Coordinates of C-alpha atoms and ligand atoms in Angstrom, one line a residue:
X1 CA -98.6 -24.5 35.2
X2 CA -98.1 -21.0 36.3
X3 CA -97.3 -19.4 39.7
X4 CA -100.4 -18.1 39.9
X5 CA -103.7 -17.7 38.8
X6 CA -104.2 -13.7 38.6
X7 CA -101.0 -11.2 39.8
X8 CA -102.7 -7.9 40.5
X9 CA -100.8 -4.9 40.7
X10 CA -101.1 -2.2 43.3
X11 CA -102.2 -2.6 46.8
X12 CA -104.3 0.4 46.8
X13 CA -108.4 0.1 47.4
X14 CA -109.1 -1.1 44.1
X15 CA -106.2 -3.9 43.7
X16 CA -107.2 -4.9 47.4
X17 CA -110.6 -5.6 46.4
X18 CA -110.0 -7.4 43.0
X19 CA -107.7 -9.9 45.2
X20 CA -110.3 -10.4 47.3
X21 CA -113.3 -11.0 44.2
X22 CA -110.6 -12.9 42.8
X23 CA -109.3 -14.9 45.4
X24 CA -113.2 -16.0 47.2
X25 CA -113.4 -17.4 43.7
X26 CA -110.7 -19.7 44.0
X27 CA -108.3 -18.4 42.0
X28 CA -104.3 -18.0 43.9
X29 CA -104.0 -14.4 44.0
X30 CA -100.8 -12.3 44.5
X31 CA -101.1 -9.1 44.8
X32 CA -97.9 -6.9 43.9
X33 CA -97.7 -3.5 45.9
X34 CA -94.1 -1.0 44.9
X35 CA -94.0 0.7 48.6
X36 CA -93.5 -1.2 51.6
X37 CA -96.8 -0.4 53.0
X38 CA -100.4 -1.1 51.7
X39 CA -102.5 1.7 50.6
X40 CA -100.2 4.6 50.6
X41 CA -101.4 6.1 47.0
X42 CA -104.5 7.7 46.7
X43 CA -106.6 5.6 48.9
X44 CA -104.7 7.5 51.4
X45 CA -105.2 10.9 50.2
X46 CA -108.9 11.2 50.1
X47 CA -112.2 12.0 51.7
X48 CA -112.9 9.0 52.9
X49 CA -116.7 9.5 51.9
X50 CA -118.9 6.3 50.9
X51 CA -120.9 7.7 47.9
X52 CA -124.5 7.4 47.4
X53 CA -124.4 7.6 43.8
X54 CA -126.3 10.6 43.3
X55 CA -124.0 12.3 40.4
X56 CA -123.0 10.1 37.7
X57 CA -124.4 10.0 34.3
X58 CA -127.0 7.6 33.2
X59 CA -125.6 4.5 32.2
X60 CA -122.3 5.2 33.4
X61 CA -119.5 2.4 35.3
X62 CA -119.3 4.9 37.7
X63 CA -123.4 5.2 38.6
X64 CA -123.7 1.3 38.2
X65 CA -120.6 0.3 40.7
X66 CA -121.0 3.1 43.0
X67 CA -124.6 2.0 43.9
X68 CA -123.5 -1.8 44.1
X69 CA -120.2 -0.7 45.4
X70 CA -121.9 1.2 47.9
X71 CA -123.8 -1.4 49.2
X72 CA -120.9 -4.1 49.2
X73 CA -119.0 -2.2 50.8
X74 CA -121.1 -1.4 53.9
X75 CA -122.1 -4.8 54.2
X76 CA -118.5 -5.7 53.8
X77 CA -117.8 -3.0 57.0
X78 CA -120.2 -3.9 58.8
X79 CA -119.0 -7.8 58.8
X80 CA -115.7 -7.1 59.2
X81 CA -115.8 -4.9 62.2
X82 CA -114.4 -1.8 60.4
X83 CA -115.5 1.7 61.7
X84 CA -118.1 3.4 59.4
X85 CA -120.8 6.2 59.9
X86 CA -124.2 6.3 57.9
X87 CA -124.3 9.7 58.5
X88 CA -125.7 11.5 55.6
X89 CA -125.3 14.1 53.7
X90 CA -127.0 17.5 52.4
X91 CA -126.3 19.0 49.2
X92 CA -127.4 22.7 49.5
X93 CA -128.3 25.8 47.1
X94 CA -127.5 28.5 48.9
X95 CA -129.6 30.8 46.4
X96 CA -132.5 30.3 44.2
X97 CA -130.1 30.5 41.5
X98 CA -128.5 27.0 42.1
X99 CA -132.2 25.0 43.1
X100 CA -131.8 24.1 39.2
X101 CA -128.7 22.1 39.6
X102 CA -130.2 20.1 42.7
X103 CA -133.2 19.0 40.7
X104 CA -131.3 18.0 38.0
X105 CA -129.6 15.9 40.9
X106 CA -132.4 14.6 42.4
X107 CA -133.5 13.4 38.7
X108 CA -130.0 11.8 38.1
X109 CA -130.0 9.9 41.7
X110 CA -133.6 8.3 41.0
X111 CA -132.2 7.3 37.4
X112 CA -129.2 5.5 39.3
X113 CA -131.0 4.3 41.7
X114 CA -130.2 6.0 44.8
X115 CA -132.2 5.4 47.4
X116 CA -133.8 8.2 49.8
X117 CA -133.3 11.0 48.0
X118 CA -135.2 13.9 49.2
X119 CA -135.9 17.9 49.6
X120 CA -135.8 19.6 52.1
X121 CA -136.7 23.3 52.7
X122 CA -134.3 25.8 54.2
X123 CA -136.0 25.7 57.3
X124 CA -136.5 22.0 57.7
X125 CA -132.2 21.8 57.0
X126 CA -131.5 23.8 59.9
X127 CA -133.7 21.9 61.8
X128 CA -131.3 19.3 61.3
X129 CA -128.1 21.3 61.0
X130 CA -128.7 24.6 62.9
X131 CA -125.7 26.9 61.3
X132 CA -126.7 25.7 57.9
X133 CA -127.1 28.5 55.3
X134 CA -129.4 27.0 52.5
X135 CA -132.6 28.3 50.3
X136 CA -133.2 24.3 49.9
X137 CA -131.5 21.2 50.2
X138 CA -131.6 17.4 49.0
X139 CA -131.1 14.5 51.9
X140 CA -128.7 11.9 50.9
X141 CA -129.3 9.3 53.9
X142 CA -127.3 6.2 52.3
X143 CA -124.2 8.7 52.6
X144 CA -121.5 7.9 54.6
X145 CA -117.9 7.7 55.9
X146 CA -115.5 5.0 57.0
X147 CA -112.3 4.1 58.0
X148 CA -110.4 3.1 54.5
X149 CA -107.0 2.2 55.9
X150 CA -109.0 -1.2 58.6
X151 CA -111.1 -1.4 55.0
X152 CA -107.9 -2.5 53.4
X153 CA -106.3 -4.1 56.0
X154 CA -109.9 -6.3 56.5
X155 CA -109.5 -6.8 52.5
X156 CA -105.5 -8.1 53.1
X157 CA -106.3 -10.1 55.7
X158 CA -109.5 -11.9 53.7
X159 CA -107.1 -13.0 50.6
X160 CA -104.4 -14.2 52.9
X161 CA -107.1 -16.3 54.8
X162 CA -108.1 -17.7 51.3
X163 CA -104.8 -18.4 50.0
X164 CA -103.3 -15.4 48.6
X165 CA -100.3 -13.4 48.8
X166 CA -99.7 -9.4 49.4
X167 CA -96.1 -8.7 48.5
X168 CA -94.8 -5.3 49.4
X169 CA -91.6 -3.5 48.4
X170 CA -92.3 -5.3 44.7
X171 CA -93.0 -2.8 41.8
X172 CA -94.1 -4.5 38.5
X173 CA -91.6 -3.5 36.2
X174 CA -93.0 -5.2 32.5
X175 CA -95.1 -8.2 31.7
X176 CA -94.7 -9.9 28.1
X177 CA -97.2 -12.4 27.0
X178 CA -96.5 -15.9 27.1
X179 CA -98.6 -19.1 25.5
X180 CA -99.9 -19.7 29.4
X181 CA -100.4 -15.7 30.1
X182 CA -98.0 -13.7 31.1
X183 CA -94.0 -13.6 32.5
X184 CA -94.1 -10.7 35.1
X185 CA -90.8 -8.7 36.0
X186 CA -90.3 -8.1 39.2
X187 CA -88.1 -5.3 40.9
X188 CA -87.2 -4.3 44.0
X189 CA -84.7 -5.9 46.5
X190 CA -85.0 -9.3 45.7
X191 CA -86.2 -9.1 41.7
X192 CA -87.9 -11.8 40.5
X193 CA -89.6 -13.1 37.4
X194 CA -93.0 -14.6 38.1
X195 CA -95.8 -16.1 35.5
X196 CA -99.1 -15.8 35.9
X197 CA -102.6 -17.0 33.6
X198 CA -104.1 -13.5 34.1
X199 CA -102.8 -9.7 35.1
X200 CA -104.7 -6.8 36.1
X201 CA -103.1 -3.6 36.3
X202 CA -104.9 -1.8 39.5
X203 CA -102.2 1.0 39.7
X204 CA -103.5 4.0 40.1
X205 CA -101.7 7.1 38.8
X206 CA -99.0 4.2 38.0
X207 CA -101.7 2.4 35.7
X208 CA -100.3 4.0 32.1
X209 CA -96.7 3.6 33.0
X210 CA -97.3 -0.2 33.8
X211 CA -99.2 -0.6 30.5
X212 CA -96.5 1.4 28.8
X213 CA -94.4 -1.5 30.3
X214 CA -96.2 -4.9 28.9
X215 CA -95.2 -5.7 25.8
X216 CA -98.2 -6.1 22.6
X217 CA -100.1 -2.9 24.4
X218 CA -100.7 -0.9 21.7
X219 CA -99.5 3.2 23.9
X220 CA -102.9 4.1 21.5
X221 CA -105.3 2.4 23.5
X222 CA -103.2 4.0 27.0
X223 CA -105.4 6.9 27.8
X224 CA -103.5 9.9 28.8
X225 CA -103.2 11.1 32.2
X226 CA -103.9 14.3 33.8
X227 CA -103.4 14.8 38.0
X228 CA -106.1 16.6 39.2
X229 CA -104.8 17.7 42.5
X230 CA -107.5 17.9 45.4
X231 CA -106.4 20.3 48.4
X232 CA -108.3 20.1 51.9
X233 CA -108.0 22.1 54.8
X234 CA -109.1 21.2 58.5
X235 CA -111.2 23.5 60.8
X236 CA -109.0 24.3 63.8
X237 CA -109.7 25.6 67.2
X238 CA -113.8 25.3 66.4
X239 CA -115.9 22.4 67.4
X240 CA -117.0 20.8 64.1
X241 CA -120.5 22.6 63.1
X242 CA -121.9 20.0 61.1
X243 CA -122.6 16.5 62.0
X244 CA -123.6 15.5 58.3
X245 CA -121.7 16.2 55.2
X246 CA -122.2 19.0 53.6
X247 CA -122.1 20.0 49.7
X248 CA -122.7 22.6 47.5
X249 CA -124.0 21.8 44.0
X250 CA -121.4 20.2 42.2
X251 CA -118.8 21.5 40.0
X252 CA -117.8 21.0 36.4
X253 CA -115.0 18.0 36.9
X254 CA -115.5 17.4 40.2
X255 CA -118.1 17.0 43.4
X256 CA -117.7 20.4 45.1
X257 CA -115.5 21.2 47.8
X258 CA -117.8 19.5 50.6
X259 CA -117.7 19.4 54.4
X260 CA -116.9 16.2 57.0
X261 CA -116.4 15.4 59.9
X262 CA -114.5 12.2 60.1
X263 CA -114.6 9.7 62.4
X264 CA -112.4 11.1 65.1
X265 CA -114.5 14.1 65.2
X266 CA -112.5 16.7 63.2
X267 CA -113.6 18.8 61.1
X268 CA -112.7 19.4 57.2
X269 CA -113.3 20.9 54.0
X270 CA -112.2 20.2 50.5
X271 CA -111.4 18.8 47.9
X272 CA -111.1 22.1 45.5
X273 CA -109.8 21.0 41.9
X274 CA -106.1 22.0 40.7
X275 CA -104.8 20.5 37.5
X276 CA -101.2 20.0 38.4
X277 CA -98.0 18.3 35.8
X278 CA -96.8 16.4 38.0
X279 CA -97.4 14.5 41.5
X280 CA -97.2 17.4 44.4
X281 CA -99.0 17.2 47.5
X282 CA -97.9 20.7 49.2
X283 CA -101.2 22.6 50.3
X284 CA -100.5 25.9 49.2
X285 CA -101.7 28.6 52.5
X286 CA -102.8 31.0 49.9
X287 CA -105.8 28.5 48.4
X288 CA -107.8 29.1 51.8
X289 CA -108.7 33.1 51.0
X290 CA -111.4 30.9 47.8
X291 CA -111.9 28.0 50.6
X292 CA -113.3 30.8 52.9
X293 CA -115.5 32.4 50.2
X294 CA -116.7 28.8 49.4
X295 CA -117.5 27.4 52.9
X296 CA -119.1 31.0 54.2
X297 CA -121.8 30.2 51.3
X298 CA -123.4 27.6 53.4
X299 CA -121.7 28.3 56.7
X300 CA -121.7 31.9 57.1
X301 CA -120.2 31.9 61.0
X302 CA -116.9 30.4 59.9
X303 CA -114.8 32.5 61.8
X304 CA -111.4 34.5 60.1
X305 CA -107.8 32.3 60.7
X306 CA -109.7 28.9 61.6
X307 CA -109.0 26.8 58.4
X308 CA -105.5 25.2 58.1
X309 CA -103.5 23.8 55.5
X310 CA -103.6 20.1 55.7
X311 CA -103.3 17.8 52.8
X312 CA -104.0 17.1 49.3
X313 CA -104.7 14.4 46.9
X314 CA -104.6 13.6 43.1
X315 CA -107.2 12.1 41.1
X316 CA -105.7 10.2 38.1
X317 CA -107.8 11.9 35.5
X318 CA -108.7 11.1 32.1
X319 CA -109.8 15.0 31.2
X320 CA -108.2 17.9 31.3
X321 CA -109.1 21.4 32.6
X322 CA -112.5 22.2 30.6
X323 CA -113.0 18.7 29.4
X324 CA -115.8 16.7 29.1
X325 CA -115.2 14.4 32.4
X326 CA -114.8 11.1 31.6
X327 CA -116.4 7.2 33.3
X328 CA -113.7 4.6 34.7
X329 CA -112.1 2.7 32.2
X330 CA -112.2 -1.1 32.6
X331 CA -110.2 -2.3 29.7
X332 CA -110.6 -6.3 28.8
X333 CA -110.3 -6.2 25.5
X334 CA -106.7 -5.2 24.5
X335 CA -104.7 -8.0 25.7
X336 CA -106.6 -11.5 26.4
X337 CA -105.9 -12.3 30.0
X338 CA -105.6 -8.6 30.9
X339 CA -107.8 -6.0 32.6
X340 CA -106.2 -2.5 33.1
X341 CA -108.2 -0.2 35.0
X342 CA -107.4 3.9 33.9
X343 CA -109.7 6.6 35.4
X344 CA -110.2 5.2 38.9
X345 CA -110.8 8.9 40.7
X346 CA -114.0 9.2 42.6
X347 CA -116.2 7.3 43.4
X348 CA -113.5 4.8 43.1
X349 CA -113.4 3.8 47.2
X350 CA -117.0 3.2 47.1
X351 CA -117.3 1.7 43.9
X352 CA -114.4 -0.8 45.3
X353 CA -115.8 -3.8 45.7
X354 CA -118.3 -4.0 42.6
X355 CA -114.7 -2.9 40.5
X356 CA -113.7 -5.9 41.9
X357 CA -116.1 -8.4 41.0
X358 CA -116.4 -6.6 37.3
X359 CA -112.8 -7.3 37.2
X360 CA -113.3 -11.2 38.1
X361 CA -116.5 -11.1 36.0
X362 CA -114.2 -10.3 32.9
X363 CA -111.7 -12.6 34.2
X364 CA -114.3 -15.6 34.0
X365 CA -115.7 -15.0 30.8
Ligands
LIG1 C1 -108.8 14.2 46.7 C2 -109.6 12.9 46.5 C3 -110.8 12.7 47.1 C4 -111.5 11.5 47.0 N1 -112.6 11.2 47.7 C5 -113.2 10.0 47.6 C6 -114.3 9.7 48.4 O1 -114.6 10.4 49.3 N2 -115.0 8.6 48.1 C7 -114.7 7.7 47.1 O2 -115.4 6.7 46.9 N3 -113.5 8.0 46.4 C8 -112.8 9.1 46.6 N4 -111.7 9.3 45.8 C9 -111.3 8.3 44.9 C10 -110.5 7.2 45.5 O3 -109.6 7.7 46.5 C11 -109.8 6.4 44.5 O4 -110.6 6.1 43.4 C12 -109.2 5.1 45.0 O5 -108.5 5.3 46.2 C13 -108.3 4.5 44.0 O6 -107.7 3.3 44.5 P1 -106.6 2.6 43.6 O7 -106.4 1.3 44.4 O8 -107.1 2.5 42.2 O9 -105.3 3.5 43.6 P2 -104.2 3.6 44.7 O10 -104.8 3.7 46.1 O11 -103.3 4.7 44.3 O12 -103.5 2.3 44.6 C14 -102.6 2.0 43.6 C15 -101.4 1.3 44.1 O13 -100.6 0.9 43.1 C16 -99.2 1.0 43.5 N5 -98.4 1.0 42.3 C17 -98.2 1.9 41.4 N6 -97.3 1.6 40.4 C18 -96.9 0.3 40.8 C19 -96.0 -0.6 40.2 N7 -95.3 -0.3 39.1 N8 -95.7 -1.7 40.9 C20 -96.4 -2.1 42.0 N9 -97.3 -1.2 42.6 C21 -97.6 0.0 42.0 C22 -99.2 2.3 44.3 O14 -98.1 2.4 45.1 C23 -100.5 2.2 45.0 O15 -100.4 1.6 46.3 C24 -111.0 10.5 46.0 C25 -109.8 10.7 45.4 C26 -109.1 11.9 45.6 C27 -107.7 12.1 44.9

């Protein structure tokens, strides 16, 4: 007998929702988080966007469990009282030079299956967005955003209602196997040595230094970690122009830094992409002189001094600066008993939910 079924470490998004796969399925769940608060890591330090699915490749983990995240998740919203918006989104070429990229888009979201994908002209986007600049634009209506921190909270409070345990203030220090699973090392003020059937490390940018930490992981099969810093800044003293999201075409590594609105009406733009060496989340004033060259492209009246510095986020990457960018990494196969996830960067909110029952899928197999 083991004190539980799965431990699951980190308390961010991703770990929320594996608890919760995990823990409808019967399986006693504990879910170890290292702060003393839920969801501080980089499900706090996002856009908060739900994700249509529009831009991964074919056959990707990313295109398959952002589409089924996607619609998990807004079921899972929409039943649990947490505040979301379908609002929608437009991804524009501001010149004829950048319609290519958009019809490579539209391709790629019918291939993923995205639902509702379609063009619009220049005219027929300010019809719907007034101080839009665009040539042509694509209409992403299963776009959305939401309210991640009640998302988690909703996700704590379903694996508590089905047995399990969220234990803050508890950072997994090491794991070695053991003939019923594993023996878990505890740290934190009251340490403790816990054993479990199955693990799954859901860590984030912690993920490699917890598998670094579990003894029979082979560091060859630990893909390396880059931060790919994401700074935003907020729209102050204007009313918010848009109320859709609004992106350019998308960038190599990244999505584009993108307009929203969020729920409490303000206005913001970002993520850029800054490759960083270690964790820093200091929004440097002197990025906004490219953020204004950027955002005048499709919103030409942005007036001088009205963006602020306001915060940033890191993506655990798997590439670095002019690599190939890489899919999640679900890894089941290093360690029976174990699923490490590596890679979780965006669309890793949306995609939540479907991680989760991949995670449970390769837990039951
Ligand atoms: C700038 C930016 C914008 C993004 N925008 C979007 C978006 O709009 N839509 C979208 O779908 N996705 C987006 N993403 C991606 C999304 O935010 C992440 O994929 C998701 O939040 C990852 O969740 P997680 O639970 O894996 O990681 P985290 O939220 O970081 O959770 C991991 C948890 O593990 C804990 N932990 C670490 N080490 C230990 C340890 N040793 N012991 C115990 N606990 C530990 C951490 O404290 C943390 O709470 C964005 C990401 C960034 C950086």
């Amino acid at each position: 007998m083991t004190d539980f079924d799965v431990v699951i470490v980190g308390a961010g998004a991703v770990g929320l929702a594996c608890g919760y796969a995990l823990a409808k399925r019967g399986k006693s769940v504990a879910v170890l988080e290292r702060e003393s608060v839920i969801g501080s890591g980089i499900s706090a330090r996002n856009s908060e966007v739900i994700h249509a699915g529009l831009h991964y490749p074919t056959g990707s983990l990313k295109a398959r469990l952002c589409v089924a995240g996607r619609h998990a998740l807004y079921a899972f919203l929409k039943s649990h009282n947490v505040a979301h918006q379908r609002c929608g989104k437009l991804i524009v070429a501001t010149e004829d030079s950048e319609i290519p990229a958009l019809e490579r888009l539209k391709q790629q979201a019918e291939i993923n299956g995205v639902e509702g994908i379609r063009w619009l002209t220049g005219a027929d986007a300010r019809a719907l967005e007034p101080q839009l600049n665009a040539v042509m634009a694509l209409e992403s209506p299963e776009s959305g955003i939401f309210d991640s921190h009640g998302y988690m909270f909703a996700l704590q409070g379903e694996i508590e209602a089905h047995g399990g345990v969220v234990v803050l203030a508890s950072p997994f220090e090491g794991a070695a196997p053991s003939t019923e699973g594993f023996t878990v090392r505890v740290g934190g003020p009251t340490p403790a040595s816990i054993s479990t059937s199955q693990l799954v490390i859901a860590a984030g940018l912690g993920a490699q230094t917890c598998a670094h930490a579990i003894e029979g992981f082979p560091p060859a099969r630990i893909p390396q970690l880059h931060y790919g810093k994401g700074n935003y800044f907020a729209l102050a003293g204007v009313k918010a122009p848009f109320a859709r999201l609004i992106y350019p075409p998308p960038i190599p590594g990244a999505l584009g830094t993108h307009y929203r609105r969020d729920l409490g009406g303000i206005a913001r733009f970002g993520p850029d992409l800054q490759f960083v060496d270690h964790e820093d989340y200091v929004v440097d004033p002197a990025r906004a002189a490219s953020f204004y060259q950027t955002v005048r492209r499709f919103w030409p009246a942005l007036p001088d001094g009205a963006l602020q510095p306001d915060y940033a986020g890191i993506r655990p990457k798997l590439h670095g600066p002019g690599e190939h960018q890489g899919d999640f990494v679900i890894d089941s196969e290093t360690l029976p008993g174990l699923v490490a996830l590596f890679g979780i960067e965006s669309p890793g909110l949306t995609s939540s939910m479907a991680i989760g029952d991949e995670v449970a899928a390769h837990l039951s197999a």
